[in-house]
PDB file of C-alpha atoms in Angstrom:
ATOM      1  CA  UNK A  74      25.785 -14.548 -29.212  1.00  0.00           C
ATOM      2  CA  UNK A  75      27.921 -11.842 -27.707  1.00  0.00           C
ATOM      3  CA  UNK A  76      31.162 -11.400 -29.628  1.00  0.00           C
ATOM      4  CA  UNK A  77      32.716  -8.300 -28.080  1.00  0.00           C
ATOM      5  CA  UNK A  78      31.856  -7.916 -24.432  1.00  0.00           C
ATOM      6  CA  UNK A  79      32.527  -4.890 -22.310  1.00  0.00           C
ATOM      7  CA  UNK A  80      32.286  -4.778 -18.544  1.00  0.00           C
ATOM      8  CA  UNK A  81      30.922  -2.944 -16.791  1.00  0.00           C
ATOM      9  CA  UNK A  82      28.364  -1.219 -18.994  1.00  0.00           C
ATOM     10  CA  UNK A  83      28.271   1.739 -16.601  1.00  0.00           C
ATOM     11  CA  UNK A  84      31.120   2.830 -14.383  1.00  0.00           C
ATOM     12  CA  UNK A  85      31.137   5.653 -11.876  1.00  0.00           C
ATOM     13  CA  UNK A  86      34.403   6.798 -10.377  1.00  0.00           C
ATOM     14  CA  UNK A  87      35.658   9.716  -8.377  1.00  0.00           C
ATOM     15  CA  UNK A  88      37.960  12.408  -9.634  1.00  0.00           C
ATOM     16  CA  UNK A  89      41.501  11.064  -9.468  1.00  0.00           C
ATOM     17  CA  UNK A  90      40.534   7.507  -8.520  1.00  0.00           C
ATOM     18  CA  UNK A  91      42.027   4.902 -10.882  1.00  0.00           C
ATOM     19  CA  UNK A  92      39.573   2.888 -12.920  1.00  0.00           C
ATOM     20  CA  UNK A  93      39.880  -0.115 -15.242  1.00  0.00           C
ATOM     21  CA  UNK A  94      37.531  -0.970 -18.065  1.00  0.00           C
ATOM     22  CA  UNK A  95      37.412  -4.466 -19.499  1.00  0.00           C
ATOM     23  CA  UNK A  96      36.901  -5.855 -22.980  1.00  0.00           C
ATOM     24  CA  UNK A  97      36.792  -9.466 -24.069  1.00  0.00           C
ATOM     25  CA  UNK A  98      36.140 -11.117 -27.414  1.00  0.00           C
ATOM     26  CA  UNK A  99      35.087 -14.544 -28.578  1.00  0.00           C
ATOM     27  CA  UNK A 100      36.117 -13.923 -32.194  1.00  0.00           C
ATOM     28  CA  UNK A 101      39.818 -14.734 -31.806  1.00  0.00           C
ATOM     29  CA  UNK A 102      40.668 -11.552 -33.683  1.00  0.00           C
ATOM     30  CA  UNK A 103      44.229 -10.293 -33.889  1.00  0.00           C
ATOM     31  CA  UNK A 104      43.500  -6.620 -33.409  1.00  0.00           C
ATOM     32  CA  UNK A 105      41.786  -4.906 -30.493  1.00  0.00           C
ATOM     33  CA  UNK A 106      41.017  -1.191 -30.311  1.00  0.00           C
ATOM     34  CA  UNK A 107      39.969   1.291 -27.651  1.00  0.00           C
ATOM     35  CA  UNK A 108      37.997   4.395 -28.596  1.00  0.00           C
ATOM     36  CA  UNK A 109      36.726   7.327 -26.579  1.00  0.00           C
ATOM     37  CA  UNK A 110      33.384   8.760 -27.671  1.00  0.00           C
ATOM     38  CA  UNK A 111      32.066  11.929 -26.079  1.00  0.00           C
ATOM     39  CA  UNK A 112      28.468  12.998 -26.427  1.00  0.00           C
ATOM     40  CA  UNK A 113      27.419  13.688 -30.029  1.00  0.00           C
ATOM     41  CA  UNK A 114      30.977  13.252 -31.266  1.00  0.00           C
ATOM     42  CA  UNK A 115      32.762  10.696 -33.408  1.00  0.00           C
ATOM     43  CA  UNK A 116      34.704   7.918 -31.708  1.00  0.00           C
ATOM     44  CA  UNK A 117      38.344   8.825 -31.234  1.00  0.00           C
ATOM     45  CA  UNK A 118      40.951   6.086 -31.395  1.00  0.00           C
ATOM     46  CA  UNK A 119      43.079   5.923 -28.244  1.00  0.00           C
ATOM     47  CA  UNK A 120      45.257   2.910 -29.055  1.00  0.00           C
ATOM     48  CA  UNK A 121      45.209  -0.569 -30.494  1.00  0.00           C
ATOM     49  CA  UNK A 122      46.971  -3.888 -30.189  1.00  0.00           C
ATOM     50  CA  UNK A 123      47.978  -5.999 -33.161  1.00  0.00           C
ATOM     51  CA  UNK A 124      48.519  -9.261 -31.325  1.00  0.00           C
ATOM     52  CA  UNK A 125      50.902  -8.139 -28.580  1.00  0.00           C
ATOM     53  CA  UNK A 126      52.174  -5.086 -30.411  1.00  0.00           C
ATOM     54  CA  UNK A 127      50.888  -1.948 -28.737  1.00  0.00           C
ATOM     55  CA  UNK A 128      50.210   1.165 -30.830  1.00  0.00           C
ATOM     56  CA  UNK A 129      49.467   4.448 -29.123  1.00  0.00           C
ATOM     57  CA  UNK A 130      47.869   7.373 -30.938  1.00  0.00           C
ATOM     58  CA  UNK A 131      50.065  10.447 -30.702  1.00  0.00           C
ATOM     59  CA  UNK A 132      47.460  12.560 -28.923  1.00  0.00           C
ATOM     60  CA  UNK A 133      46.305   9.966 -26.403  1.00  0.00           C
ATOM     61  CA  UNK A 134      46.900  11.399 -22.916  1.00  0.00           C
ATOM     62  CA  UNK A 135      49.486   9.690 -20.704  1.00  0.00           C
ATOM     63  CA  UNK A 136      46.692   9.179 -18.204  1.00  0.00           C
ATOM     64  CA  UNK A 137      45.386   6.349 -20.386  1.00  0.00           C
ATOM     65  CA  UNK A 138      47.105   2.999 -20.556  1.00  0.00           C
ATOM     66  CA  UNK A 139      46.189  -0.409 -21.862  1.00  0.00           C
ATOM     67  CA  UNK A 140      47.011  -4.045 -21.265  1.00  0.00           C
ATOM     68  CA  UNK A 141      46.374  -7.120 -23.366  1.00  0.00           C
ATOM     69  CA  UNK A 142      47.322 -10.187 -21.341  1.00  0.00           C
ATOM     70  CA  UNK A 143      46.037 -12.629 -23.968  1.00  0.00           C
ATOM     71  CA  UNK A 144      44.176 -12.734 -27.273  1.00  0.00           C
ATOM     72  CA  UNK A 145      40.762 -12.544 -25.670  1.00  0.00           C
ATOM     73  CA  UNK A 146      41.124  -9.715 -23.181  1.00  0.00           C
ATOM     74  CA  UNK A 147      42.116  -6.089 -23.313  1.00  0.00           C
ATOM     75  CA  UNK A 148      41.952  -3.534 -20.506  1.00  0.00           C
ATOM     76  CA  UNK A 149      41.836   0.232 -20.438  1.00  0.00           C
ATOM     77  CA  UNK A 150      43.362   1.816 -17.347  1.00  0.00           C
ATOM     78  CA  UNK A 151      42.723   5.434 -16.508  1.00  0.00           C
ATOM     79  CA  UNK A 152      45.213   6.341 -13.837  1.00  0.00           C
ATOM     80  CA  UNK A 153      43.760   9.596 -12.562  1.00  0.00           C
ATOM     81  CA  UNK A 154      40.402  10.313 -14.166  1.00  0.00           C
ATOM     82  CA  UNK A 155      39.440  13.917 -14.651  1.00  0.00           C
ATOM     83  CA  UNK A 156      36.023  15.371 -15.372  1.00  0.00           C
ATOM     84  CA  UNK A 157      36.986  15.593 -19.030  1.00  0.00           C
ATOM     85  CA  UNK A 158      37.441  11.831 -19.213  1.00  0.00           C
ATOM     86  CA  UNK A 159      33.737  11.209 -18.767  1.00  0.00           C
ATOM     87  CA  UNK A 160      32.683   9.512 -21.987  1.00  0.00           C
ATOM     88  CA  UNK A 161      31.600   6.291 -23.629  1.00  0.00           C
ATOM     89  CA  UNK A 162      34.547   3.956 -24.124  1.00  0.00           C
ATOM     90  CA  UNK A 163      34.225   1.573 -27.036  1.00  0.00           C
ATOM     91  CA  UNK A 164      36.206  -1.580 -27.620  1.00  0.00           C
ATOM     92  CA  UNK A 165      36.444  -3.057 -31.097  1.00  0.00           C
ATOM     93  CA  UNK A 166      38.173  -5.968 -32.776  1.00  0.00           C
ATOM     94  CA  UNK A 167      39.171  -6.949 -36.268  1.00  0.00           C
ATOM     95  CA  UNK A 168      40.747 -10.049 -37.783  1.00  0.00           C
ATOM     96  CA  UNK A 169      43.606  -7.982 -39.149  1.00  0.00           C
ATOM     97  CA  UNK A 170      44.159  -4.381 -39.958  1.00  0.00           C
ATOM     98  CA  UNK A 171      42.270  -3.512 -43.117  1.00  0.00           C
ATOM     99  CA  UNK A 172      39.093  -5.251 -42.141  1.00  0.00           C
ATOM    100  CA  UNK A 173      35.720  -4.695 -40.580  1.00  0.00           C
ATOM    101  CA  UNK A 174      35.743  -3.696 -36.931  1.00  0.00           C
ATOM    102  CA  UNK A 175      33.296  -5.316 -34.551  1.00  0.00           C
ATOM    103  CA  UNK A 176      32.269  -3.107 -31.679  1.00  0.00           C
ATOM    104  CA  UNK A 177      31.237  -3.864 -28.146  1.00  0.00           C
ATOM    105  CA  UNK A 178      28.305  -2.093 -26.490  1.00  0.00           C
ATOM    106  CA  UNK A 179      30.589   0.348 -24.704  1.00  0.00           C
ATOM    107  CA  UNK A 180      31.196   1.373 -21.114  1.00  0.00           C
ATOM    108  CA  UNK A 181      29.808   4.723 -20.052  1.00  0.00           C
ATOM    109  CA  UNK A 182      32.186   6.318 -17.589  1.00  0.00           C
ATOM    110  CA  UNK A 183      31.002   8.996 -15.176  1.00  0.00           C
ATOM    111  CA  UNK A 184      33.537  10.963 -13.148  1.00  0.00           C
ATOM    112  CA  UNK A 185      32.240  12.649  -9.997  1.00  0.00           C
TER     113      UNK A 185
ATOM    114  CA  UNK B  68      46.719  13.784 -41.935  1.00  0.00           C
ATOM    115  CA  UNK B  69      43.590  11.998 -42.954  1.00  0.00           C
ATOM    116  CA  UNK B  70      40.253  13.718 -42.465  1.00  0.00           C
ATOM    117  CA  UNK B  71      36.729  12.489 -42.952  1.00  0.00           C
ATOM    118  CA  UNK B  72      33.973  15.047 -43.396  1.00  0.00           C
ATOM    119  CA  UNK B  73      30.254  14.518 -43.056  1.00  0.00           C
ATOM    120  CA  UNK B  74      28.598  17.805 -43.903  1.00  0.00           C
ATOM    121  CA  UNK B  75      25.074  16.872 -42.819  1.00  0.00           C
ATOM    122  CA  UNK B  76      24.801  16.753 -39.013  1.00  0.00           C
ATOM    123  CA  UNK B  77      21.107  15.837 -39.156  1.00  0.00           C
ATOM    124  CA  UNK B  78      18.784  14.442 -41.784  1.00  0.00           C
ATOM    125  CA  UNK B  79      15.282  13.087 -41.899  1.00  0.00           C
ATOM    126  CA  UNK B  80      13.401  10.947 -44.392  1.00  0.00           C
ATOM    127  CA  UNK B  81       9.893   9.643 -44.721  1.00  0.00           C
ATOM    128  CA  UNK B  82       9.427   5.936 -44.233  1.00  0.00           C
ATOM    129  CA  UNK B  83       9.792   4.012 -47.519  1.00  0.00           C
ATOM    130  CA  UNK B  84      11.610   6.906 -49.198  1.00  0.00           C
ATOM    131  CA  UNK B  85      15.250   7.078 -50.250  1.00  0.00           C
ATOM    132  CA  UNK B  86      17.921   9.162 -48.553  1.00  0.00           C
ATOM    133  CA  UNK B  87      21.581   9.827 -49.339  1.00  0.00           C
ATOM    134  CA  UNK B  88      24.197  10.630 -46.710  1.00  0.00           C
ATOM    135  CA  UNK B  89      27.345  12.421 -47.834  1.00  0.00           C
ATOM    136  CA  UNK B  90      30.933  11.774 -46.915  1.00  0.00           C
ATOM    137  CA  UNK B  91      34.177  13.174 -48.255  1.00  0.00           C
ATOM    138  CA  UNK B  92      37.677  12.358 -47.203  1.00  0.00           C
ATOM    139  CA  UNK B  93      41.167  13.602 -47.746  1.00  0.00           C
ATOM    140  CA  UNK B  94      44.143  11.337 -48.207  1.00  0.00           C
ATOM    141  CA  UNK B  95      47.281  10.950 -50.239  1.00  0.00           C
ATOM    142  CA  UNK B  96      47.085   7.172 -50.040  1.00  0.00           C
ATOM    143  CA  UNK B  97      46.107   5.112 -53.044  1.00  0.00           C
ATOM    144  CA  UNK B  98      45.089   1.998 -51.171  1.00  0.00           C
ATOM    145  CA  UNK B  99      42.575   2.288 -48.348  1.00  0.00           C
ATOM    146  CA  UNK B 100      39.182   1.175 -47.124  1.00  0.00           C
ATOM    147  CA  UNK B 101      35.978   3.069 -46.483  1.00  0.00           C
ATOM    148  CA  UNK B 102      33.139   2.110 -44.194  1.00  0.00           C
ATOM    149  CA  UNK B 103      29.708   3.233 -43.099  1.00  0.00           C
ATOM    150  CA  UNK B 104      28.809   2.353 -39.535  1.00  0.00           C
ATOM    151  CA  UNK B 105      25.419   2.723 -37.880  1.00  0.00           C
ATOM    152  CA  UNK B 106      24.969   3.518 -34.178  1.00  0.00           C
ATOM    153  CA  UNK B 107      21.319   3.280 -33.080  1.00  0.00           C
ATOM    154  CA  UNK B 108      20.321   5.178 -29.934  1.00  0.00           C
ATOM    155  CA  UNK B 109      21.855   3.513 -26.879  1.00  0.00           C
ATOM    156  CA  UNK B 110      22.983   0.558 -28.935  1.00  0.00           C
ATOM    157  CA  UNK B 111      26.298  -0.586 -30.271  1.00  0.00           C
ATOM    158  CA  UNK B 112      27.938   0.384 -33.503  1.00  0.00           C
ATOM    159  CA  UNK B 113      27.477  -2.032 -36.376  1.00  0.00           C
ATOM    160  CA  UNK B 114      28.876  -2.155 -39.881  1.00  0.00           C
ATOM    161  CA  UNK B 115      26.516  -1.134 -42.675  1.00  0.00           C
ATOM    162  CA  UNK B 116      28.771  -1.425 -45.698  1.00  0.00           C
ATOM    163  CA  UNK B 117      32.445  -1.336 -46.715  1.00  0.00           C
ATOM    164  CA  UNK B 118      34.341  -0.438 -49.877  1.00  0.00           C
ATOM    165  CA  UNK B 119      37.900  -1.209 -50.901  1.00  0.00           C
ATOM    166  CA  UNK B 120      39.460   1.711 -52.752  1.00  0.00           C
ATOM    167  CA  UNK B 121      40.972  -0.545 -55.420  1.00  0.00           C
ATOM    168  CA  UNK B 122      37.528  -1.786 -56.445  1.00  0.00           C
ATOM    169  CA  UNK B 123      35.695   0.344 -58.975  1.00  0.00           C
ATOM    170  CA  UNK B 124      32.359  -1.338 -58.446  1.00  0.00           C
ATOM    171  CA  UNK B 125      30.183   0.293 -55.807  1.00  0.00           C
ATOM    172  CA  UNK B 126      29.381  -1.903 -52.815  1.00  0.00           C
ATOM    173  CA  UNK B 127      25.775  -2.916 -52.165  1.00  0.00           C
ATOM    174  CA  UNK B 128      24.146  -4.569 -49.167  1.00  0.00           C
ATOM    175  CA  UNK B 129      20.411  -5.078 -49.577  1.00  0.00           C
ATOM    176  CA  UNK B 130      18.812  -1.619 -49.199  1.00  0.00           C
ATOM    177  CA  UNK B 131      22.172   0.074 -48.664  1.00  0.00           C
ATOM    178  CA  UNK B 132      24.494   1.109 -51.464  1.00  0.00           C
ATOM    179  CA  UNK B 133      27.383   3.500 -51.896  1.00  0.00           C
ATOM    180  CA  UNK B 134      28.477   5.918 -54.566  1.00  0.00           C
ATOM    181  CA  UNK B 135      32.257   5.780 -54.438  1.00  0.00           C
ATOM    182  CA  UNK B 136      33.994   8.480 -56.459  1.00  0.00           C
ATOM    183  CA  UNK B 137      37.707   7.956 -55.891  1.00  0.00           C
ATOM    184  CA  UNK B 138      38.930  10.951 -57.858  1.00  0.00           C
ATOM    185  CA  UNK B 139      36.543  13.237 -56.016  1.00  0.00           C
ATOM    186  CA  UNK B 140      37.262  11.465 -52.695  1.00  0.00           C
ATOM    187  CA  UNK B 141      33.576  11.055 -52.097  1.00  0.00           C
ATOM    188  CA  UNK B 142      31.774   8.118 -50.496  1.00  0.00           C
ATOM    189  CA  UNK B 143      28.040   8.624 -50.087  1.00  0.00           C
ATOM    190  CA  UNK B 144      25.557   6.150 -48.626  1.00  0.00           C
ATOM    191  CA  UNK B 145      22.143   5.613 -50.169  1.00  0.00           C
ATOM    192  CA  UNK B 146      19.403   4.019 -48.104  1.00  0.00           C
ATOM    193  CA  UNK B 147      16.448   2.833 -50.156  1.00  0.00           C
ATOM    194  CA  UNK B 148      12.981   2.026 -48.795  1.00  0.00           C
ATOM    195  CA  UNK B 149      13.852   3.622 -45.433  1.00  0.00           C
ATOM    196  CA  UNK B 150      12.557   1.821 -42.366  1.00  0.00           C
ATOM    197  CA  UNK B 151      11.962   3.049 -38.828  1.00  0.00           C
ATOM    198  CA  UNK B 152      14.824   0.841 -37.668  1.00  0.00           C
ATOM    199  CA  UNK B 153      17.199   2.859 -39.823  1.00  0.00           C
ATOM    200  CA  UNK B 154      16.946   5.730 -37.350  1.00  0.00           C
ATOM    201  CA  UNK B 155      20.479   6.065 -36.004  1.00  0.00           C
ATOM    202  CA  UNK B 156      23.718   7.999 -36.126  1.00  0.00           C
ATOM    203  CA  UNK B 157      25.675   7.095 -39.224  1.00  0.00           C
ATOM    204  CA  UNK B 158      29.444   7.393 -39.262  1.00  0.00           C
ATOM    205  CA  UNK B 159      31.635   7.350 -42.318  1.00  0.00           C
ATOM    206  CA  UNK B 160      35.085   5.919 -41.614  1.00  0.00           C
ATOM    207  CA  UNK B 161      38.418   5.628 -43.374  1.00  0.00           C
ATOM    208  CA  UNK B 162      41.142   3.080 -42.814  1.00  0.00           C
ATOM    209  CA  UNK B 163      44.692   2.966 -44.106  1.00  0.00           C
ATOM    210  CA  UNK B 164      47.924   1.203 -43.226  1.00  0.00           C
ATOM    211  CA  UNK B 165      45.988  -1.662 -41.769  1.00  0.00           C
ATOM    212  CA  UNK B 166      45.142  -0.265 -38.387  1.00  0.00           C
ATOM    213  CA  UNK B 167      44.689   3.487 -38.508  1.00  0.00           C
ATOM    214  CA  UNK B 168      40.986   4.181 -38.456  1.00  0.00           C
ATOM    215  CA  UNK B 169      39.345   7.616 -38.698  1.00  0.00           C
ATOM    216  CA  UNK B 170      35.681   8.458 -38.202  1.00  0.00           C
ATOM    217  CA  UNK B 171      33.677  11.381 -39.525  1.00  0.00           C
ATOM    218  CA  UNK B 172      31.567  13.468 -37.154  1.00  0.00           C
ATOM    219  CA  UNK B 173      28.403  11.566 -37.976  1.00  0.00           C
ATOM    220  CA  UNK B 174      24.979  12.209 -39.460  1.00  0.00           C
ATOM    221  CA  UNK B 175      21.936  11.722 -37.286  1.00  0.00           C
ATOM    222  CA  UNK B 176      19.200  10.188 -39.437  1.00  0.00           C
ATOM    223  CA  UNK B 177      15.573  10.126 -38.372  1.00  0.00           C
ATOM    224  CA  UNK B 178      13.028   8.067 -40.287  1.00  0.00           C
ATOM    225  CA  UNK B 179       9.586   9.608 -39.973  1.00  0.00           C
ATOM    226  CA  UNK B 180       6.551   7.314 -39.972  1.00  0.00           C
TER     227      UNK B 180
END
């Protein structure tokens, strides 16, 4: 049973064209995270929501924004994608903060 | 700032043998959590094992166990009886303050038949 679902699995966009990535969860977890993972690198936390409270990492570019309209869904918006934004984007959830994170399969973003 | 260091970018092990992956971390916190995650090729990241810093006993999950040395800030993962399905990238991770999560750079493990 899928618990953390990411759509689409593969996304191609053009340089500068806004794109939205989607994450949903069936776990009813309080916390949702977005990570960026470039090839052969560790995932880098972009931001997270604890319920409706949004927490941005200090070095997350302004080009990246997020929305969490309800417990189940969280979106990653990239306003003007650059070539350097091509990466795997991982969504994860946890019941509360200091707890195991459950990851989705990721969305691989290609920027042309 | 918290850092997590995995000094072995790549490792290999013969099937059925034992392998240990190293991880060190740097923090001034006294209460935190440590994790090992596994990311198989083209598949999603899954939890292997977790350790709460306040617990002295090393965590164990079937063939996976950790050697947690709090004073040395070391958290190594031992995989016993290695199986082909253990081939993956392994990430050590550190969590503090509830929601701040930091990954190491990963160790790519290959199990050789």
